[in-house]
């Protein structure tokens, strides 16, 4: 049977820029974007057109930021999508390439972050698992100094985004993708966990704050109920726009009440 034609809507670079400006994206601001490209409709030019539209809306003085996480640089013992045989684990640990911000691809965060990561002039932070990439005049301020033992905490780009008054744009993505909520996890009591990964000198384990997006969808629902969140459409995608600082502050209050985490987590083998 022939493939049915796309249902649309037809979305272009101009569509993205015009509708972002209409919902309140301002030239010169800093925008942390979590996006689902497929939610927009039929995009003429794909992720490239969306990045162009975002940059058009932000203008030459604005800065675009995306998460460029590389969760595959992790201990195979915790892989579940898909898992690998246990007899492979030692060999995988011994041969896994170390993180290189210029080479290591983003994984598990959609196609848009990888498009931004490889864009001319993009800068990327140094954390081997939870990096961010940025385009624009504040890119270096945001990406520099990402500590290797601080995935999404005070010494990560999230803290700088909060300080610089950045806003979050959920472009067809849900609150479960909202990395800003993780910054709150570093400011409330919680367990530590050993995080295994390849390092410059071989396999290493770093002690980190345990983070999880469990119940972030509920957190987002309550946040949107109680705090000002701009809601609109870009193409077919539901879009939400709000300050990073508001999301972090709300999560700091919500998480201890609704998702206390006192349990200890095992450390993966070094």
Short mmCIF file of C-alpha atoms in Angstrom, two decimals:
data_model
loop_
_atom_site.label_atom_id
_atom_site.label_comp_id
_atom_site.label_asym_id
_atom_site.label_seq_id
_atom_site.Cartn_x
_atom_site.Cartn_y
_atom_site.Cartn_z
CA UNK A 1 0.00 0.00 0.00
CA UNK A 2 1.24 3.52 -0.72
CA UNK A 3 2.42 5.61 2.20
CA UNK A 4 -0.31 8.05 3.24
CA UNK A 5 0.52 11.73 2.85
CA UNK A 6 1.54 13.66 5.97
CA UNK A 7 -1.29 15.26 7.92
CA UNK A 8 0.65 18.39 8.81
CA UNK A 9 0.51 21.12 9.62
CA UNK A 10 3.27 22.29 7.31
CA UNK A 11 5.88 24.03 9.46
CA UNK A 12 8.77 26.13 8.17
CA UNK A 13 11.60 28.18 9.63
CA UNK A 14 9.37 31.27 9.45
CA UNK A 15 6.51 29.43 11.17
CA UNK A 16 8.74 28.61 14.12
CA UNK A 17 10.18 32.12 14.43
CA UNK A 18 6.82 33.91 14.02
CA UNK A 19 4.93 31.71 16.47
CA UNK A 20 7.74 31.85 19.05
CA UNK A 21 7.72 35.64 18.93
CA UNK A 22 3.93 35.63 19.27
CA UNK A 23 4.07 33.55 22.46
CA UNK A 24 6.64 35.90 23.97
CA UNK A 25 10.17 34.78 23.10
CA UNK A 26 12.21 37.98 23.18
CA UNK A 27 15.25 38.97 21.11
CA UNK A 28 18.38 38.83 23.24
CA UNK A 29 17.13 36.40 25.87
CA UNK A 30 18.65 33.07 26.89
CA UNK A 31 16.45 30.07 26.12
CA UNK A 32 16.92 26.50 27.35
CA UNK A 33 15.03 24.35 24.85
CA UNK A 34 13.66 20.83 25.25
CA UNK A 35 12.01 19.78 22.00
CA UNK A 36 10.15 16.96 20.30
CA UNK A 37 10.58 17.51 16.57
CA UNK A 38 7.87 15.02 15.63
CA UNK A 39 5.26 16.90 17.66
CA UNK A 40 5.50 19.99 15.44
CA UNK A 41 3.95 18.49 12.32
CA UNK A 42 5.65 18.22 8.92
CA UNK A 43 8.71 20.43 9.23
CA UNK A 44 10.20 21.63 5.96
CA UNK A 45 13.92 21.31 6.65
CA UNK A 46 13.61 19.22 9.80
CA UNK A 47 15.73 20.05 12.81
CA UNK A 48 17.86 22.54 10.84
CA UNK A 49 14.79 24.68 10.10
CA UNK A 50 13.72 24.55 13.75
CA UNK A 51 17.15 25.68 14.95
CA UNK A 52 17.11 28.47 12.37
CA UNK A 53 13.66 29.54 13.55
CA UNK A 54 14.78 29.56 17.18
CA UNK A 55 17.84 31.65 16.32
CA UNK A 56 15.69 34.04 14.28
CA UNK A 57 13.36 34.55 17.24
CA UNK A 58 16.28 35.11 19.63
CA UNK A 59 18.17 37.40 17.29
CA UNK A 60 21.94 37.93 17.19
CA UNK A 61 22.11 38.90 20.87
CA UNK A 62 20.14 35.88 22.12
CA UNK A 63 21.56 32.53 23.23
CA UNK A 64 20.12 29.09 22.51
CA UNK A 65 20.91 26.26 24.96
CA UNK A 66 20.06 22.57 24.70
CA UNK A 67 20.89 19.44 26.75
CA UNK A 68 23.38 17.24 24.88
CA UNK A 69 23.45 14.33 27.27
CA UNK A 70 25.39 11.17 26.49
CA UNK A 71 23.80 8.60 28.77
CA UNK A 72 25.45 5.74 26.90
CA UNK A 73 28.77 6.70 28.58
CA UNK A 74 27.66 4.83 31.68
CA UNK A 75 27.97 1.50 33.45
CA UNK A 76 26.51 -1.32 31.33
CA UNK A 77 25.29 -2.90 34.57
CA UNK A 78 22.50 -0.29 34.72
CA UNK A 79 21.50 -0.39 31.05
CA UNK A 80 17.94 -1.46 30.43
CA UNK A 81 17.00 -0.09 27.00
CA UNK A 82 18.29 -2.51 25.88
CA UNK A 83 20.32 -4.45 28.45
CA UNK A 84 23.49 -6.25 27.46
CA UNK A 85 24.73 -9.67 28.65
CA UNK A 86 26.55 -9.55 31.98
CA UNK A 87 29.54 -11.37 30.49
CA UNK A 88 30.10 -8.30 28.27
CA UNK A 89 30.24 -5.75 31.10
CA UNK A 90 33.96 -5.88 31.89
CA UNK A 91 34.92 -5.67 28.22
CA UNK A 92 32.55 -2.76 27.63
CA UNK A 93 34.00 -0.86 30.60
CA UNK A 94 37.55 -1.48 29.39
CA UNK A 95 36.95 -0.35 25.80
CA UNK A 96 34.33 2.42 26.04
CA UNK A 97 35.68 5.65 24.46
CA UNK A 98 36.04 8.57 26.86
CA UNK A 99 33.95 11.71 26.42
CA UNK A 100 35.07 14.20 23.80
CA UNK A 101 32.86 17.30 23.58
CA UNK A 102 33.69 17.70 19.89
CA UNK A 103 32.97 14.10 18.91
CA UNK A 104 30.67 12.34 21.41
CA UNK A 105 27.10 12.52 20.08
CA UNK A 106 24.09 13.48 22.16
CA UNK A 107 21.86 10.53 22.89
CA UNK A 108 18.35 10.13 24.24
CA UNK A 109 17.39 13.83 24.00
CA UNK A 110 16.06 13.99 20.44
CA UNK A 111 17.50 15.20 17.15
CA UNK A 112 17.46 18.93 17.89
CA UNK A 113 20.29 18.88 20.49
CA UNK A 114 22.58 17.00 18.14
CA UNK A 115 21.82 19.57 15.44
CA UNK A 116 22.75 22.41 17.82
CA UNK A 117 25.85 20.55 19.05
CA UNK A 118 27.23 20.33 15.51
CA UNK A 119 26.19 23.87 14.49
CA UNK A 120 29.04 26.24 13.54
CA UNK A 121 30.14 28.16 16.60
CA UNK A 122 28.42 25.93 19.16
CA UNK A 123 30.14 25.39 22.51
CA UNK A 124 29.59 22.36 24.74
CA UNK A 125 30.16 21.83 28.43
CA UNK A 126 32.66 19.33 29.78
CA UNK A 127 30.58 16.86 31.81
CA UNK A 128 30.86 13.44 30.15
CA UNK A 129 27.22 12.44 30.73
CA UNK A 130 25.07 15.58 31.18
CA UNK A 131 26.59 18.24 28.95
CA UNK A 132 24.81 21.25 27.45
CA UNK A 133 25.51 22.96 24.12
CA UNK A 134 24.93 26.64 23.44
CA UNK A 135 24.89 29.07 20.53
CA UNK A 136 25.13 32.82 21.02
CA UNK A 137 27.03 35.52 22.88
CA UNK A 138 26.50 33.98 26.35
CA UNK A 139 27.41 30.45 25.24
CA UNK A 140 30.84 30.46 26.88
CA UNK A 141 29.51 31.91 30.15
CA UNK A 142 26.97 29.09 30.32
CA UNK A 143 29.06 26.11 29.26
CA UNK A 144 32.41 26.81 30.92
CA UNK A 145 33.34 25.19 34.22
CA UNK A 146 30.89 22.28 34.21
CA UNK A 147 32.40 20.21 37.03
CA UNK A 148 33.00 16.51 36.32
CA UNK A 149 31.33 15.50 39.61
CA UNK A 150 28.27 17.75 39.23
CA UNK A 151 25.85 16.47 36.63
CA UNK A 152 23.03 19.02 37.00
CA UNK A 153 23.80 20.96 40.16
CA UNK A 154 25.42 24.18 41.34
CA UNK A 155 28.54 23.78 39.18
CA UNK A 156 26.61 22.98 36.02
CA UNK A 157 25.13 25.18 33.26
CA UNK A 158 21.73 24.93 34.96
CA UNK A 159 22.91 27.08 37.85
CA UNK A 160 24.30 29.67 35.44
CA UNK A 161 21.07 29.68 33.45
CA UNK A 162 19.18 30.36 36.67
CA UNK A 163 21.54 33.22 37.58
CA UNK A 164 21.34 34.76 34.10
CA UNK A 165 17.53 34.85 34.06
CA UNK A 166 17.12 32.24 31.33
CA UNK A 167 13.77 30.77 30.43
CA UNK A 168 12.77 27.20 29.57
CA UNK A 169 10.97 26.44 26.32
CA UNK A 170 9.21 23.07 26.24
CA UNK A 171 8.64 22.73 22.50
CA UNK A 172 6.38 19.71 22.27
CA UNK A 173 8.26 18.12 25.18
CA UNK A 174 6.71 17.28 28.53
CA UNK A 175 7.76 18.26 32.03
CA UNK A 176 9.50 14.90 32.38
CA UNK A 177 12.18 16.41 30.11
CA UNK A 178 12.59 19.57 32.21
CA UNK A 179 16.20 19.44 33.39
CA UNK A 180 15.73 22.56 35.56
CA UNK A 181 13.86 20.45 38.10
CA UNK A 182 17.07 18.45 38.65
CA UNK A 183 18.87 21.51 40.01
CA UNK A 184 16.39 21.44 42.90
CA UNK A 185 17.47 17.87 43.71
CA UNK A 186 20.91 19.23 44.62
CA UNK A 187 19.40 21.67 47.12
CA UNK A 188 17.31 19.26 49.17
CA UNK A 189 18.29 16.21 51.23
CA UNK A 190 18.78 13.14 49.10
CA UNK A 191 20.95 10.08 48.58
CA UNK A 192 24.30 9.88 46.86
CA UNK A 193 25.14 7.32 44.21
CA UNK A 194 28.28 6.01 42.54
CA UNK A 195 28.25 6.85 38.83
CA UNK A 196 30.42 4.70 36.60
CA UNK A 197 31.83 6.05 33.33
CA UNK A 198 34.90 6.02 31.09
CA UNK A 199 37.53 8.60 32.01
CA UNK A 200 40.80 9.81 30.49
CA UNK A 201 42.70 7.25 32.57
CA UNK A 202 40.24 4.37 32.21
CA UNK A 203 37.05 3.35 33.97
CA UNK A 204 36.13 5.53 36.97
CA UNK A 205 33.38 5.89 39.54
CA UNK A 206 32.35 9.34 40.77
CA UNK A 207 30.16 9.97 43.81
CA UNK A 208 27.20 12.09 42.76
CA UNK A 209 23.80 13.28 43.93
CA UNK A 210 21.21 10.74 42.83
CA UNK A 211 18.87 12.28 40.26
CA UNK A 212 15.69 10.97 38.69
CA UNK A 213 12.85 12.41 36.64
CA UNK A 214 10.33 10.18 38.43
CA UNK A 215 7.09 12.15 39.00
CA UNK A 216 8.34 15.20 37.11
CA UNK A 217 5.12 15.07 35.10
CA UNK A 218 3.11 15.54 38.33
CA UNK A 219 5.52 18.24 39.49
CA UNK A 220 5.04 20.05 36.18
CA UNK A 221 1.26 19.81 36.42
CA UNK A 222 1.28 21.46 39.85
CA UNK A 223 3.88 24.04 38.80
CA UNK A 224 1.73 25.08 35.85
CA UNK A 225 -1.33 25.29 38.09
CA UNK A 226 0.37 27.51 40.65
CA UNK A 227 2.88 29.61 38.70
CA UNK A 228 2.71 31.78 35.53
CA UNK A 229 3.46 29.59 32.51
CA UNK A 230 2.95 30.85 28.96
CA UNK A 231 1.11 28.23 26.91
CA UNK A 232 0.68 28.26 23.14
CA UNK A 233 1.21 26.23 19.97
CA UNK A 234 4.05 26.10 17.49
CA UNK A 235 2.82 24.10 14.56
CA UNK A 236 0.96 21.21 16.17
CA UNK A 237 3.18 21.18 19.27
CA UNK A 238 2.06 22.27 22.71
CA UNK A 239 4.55 24.84 23.96
CA UNK A 240 5.31 26.11 27.45
CA UNK A 241 7.57 29.01 28.40
CA UNK A 242 8.68 29.88 31.94
CA UNK A 243 11.75 31.07 33.89
CA UNK A 244 14.36 28.53 34.98
CA UNK A 245 14.44 30.18 38.43
CA UNK A 246 10.67 29.71 38.92
CA UNK A 247 10.88 26.02 38.04
CA UNK A 248 13.80 25.41 40.39
CA UNK A 249 12.26 27.28 43.31
CA UNK A 250 8.93 25.48 42.94
CA UNK A 251 10.62 22.07 42.70
CA UNK A 252 12.64 22.80 45.87
CA UNK A 253 9.36 23.07 47.78
CA UNK A 254 7.43 20.35 45.95
CA UNK A 255 9.92 17.49 45.93
CA UNK A 256 10.45 17.09 49.71
CA UNK A 257 6.66 16.97 50.20
CA UNK A 258 5.65 14.72 47.33
CA UNK A 259 8.76 12.69 46.53
CA UNK A 260 11.01 12.38 49.59
CA UNK A 261 14.11 10.31 48.91
CA UNK A 262 15.91 9.03 51.99
CA UNK A 263 16.85 5.62 50.65
CA UNK A 264 20.45 4.75 49.87
CA UNK A 265 21.49 3.66 46.42
CA UNK A 266 24.21 1.08 45.70
CA UNK A 267 27.42 2.17 44.06
CA UNK A 268 28.26 0.47 40.75
CA UNK A 269 31.59 -1.28 40.64
CA UNK A 270 34.66 0.77 39.80
#
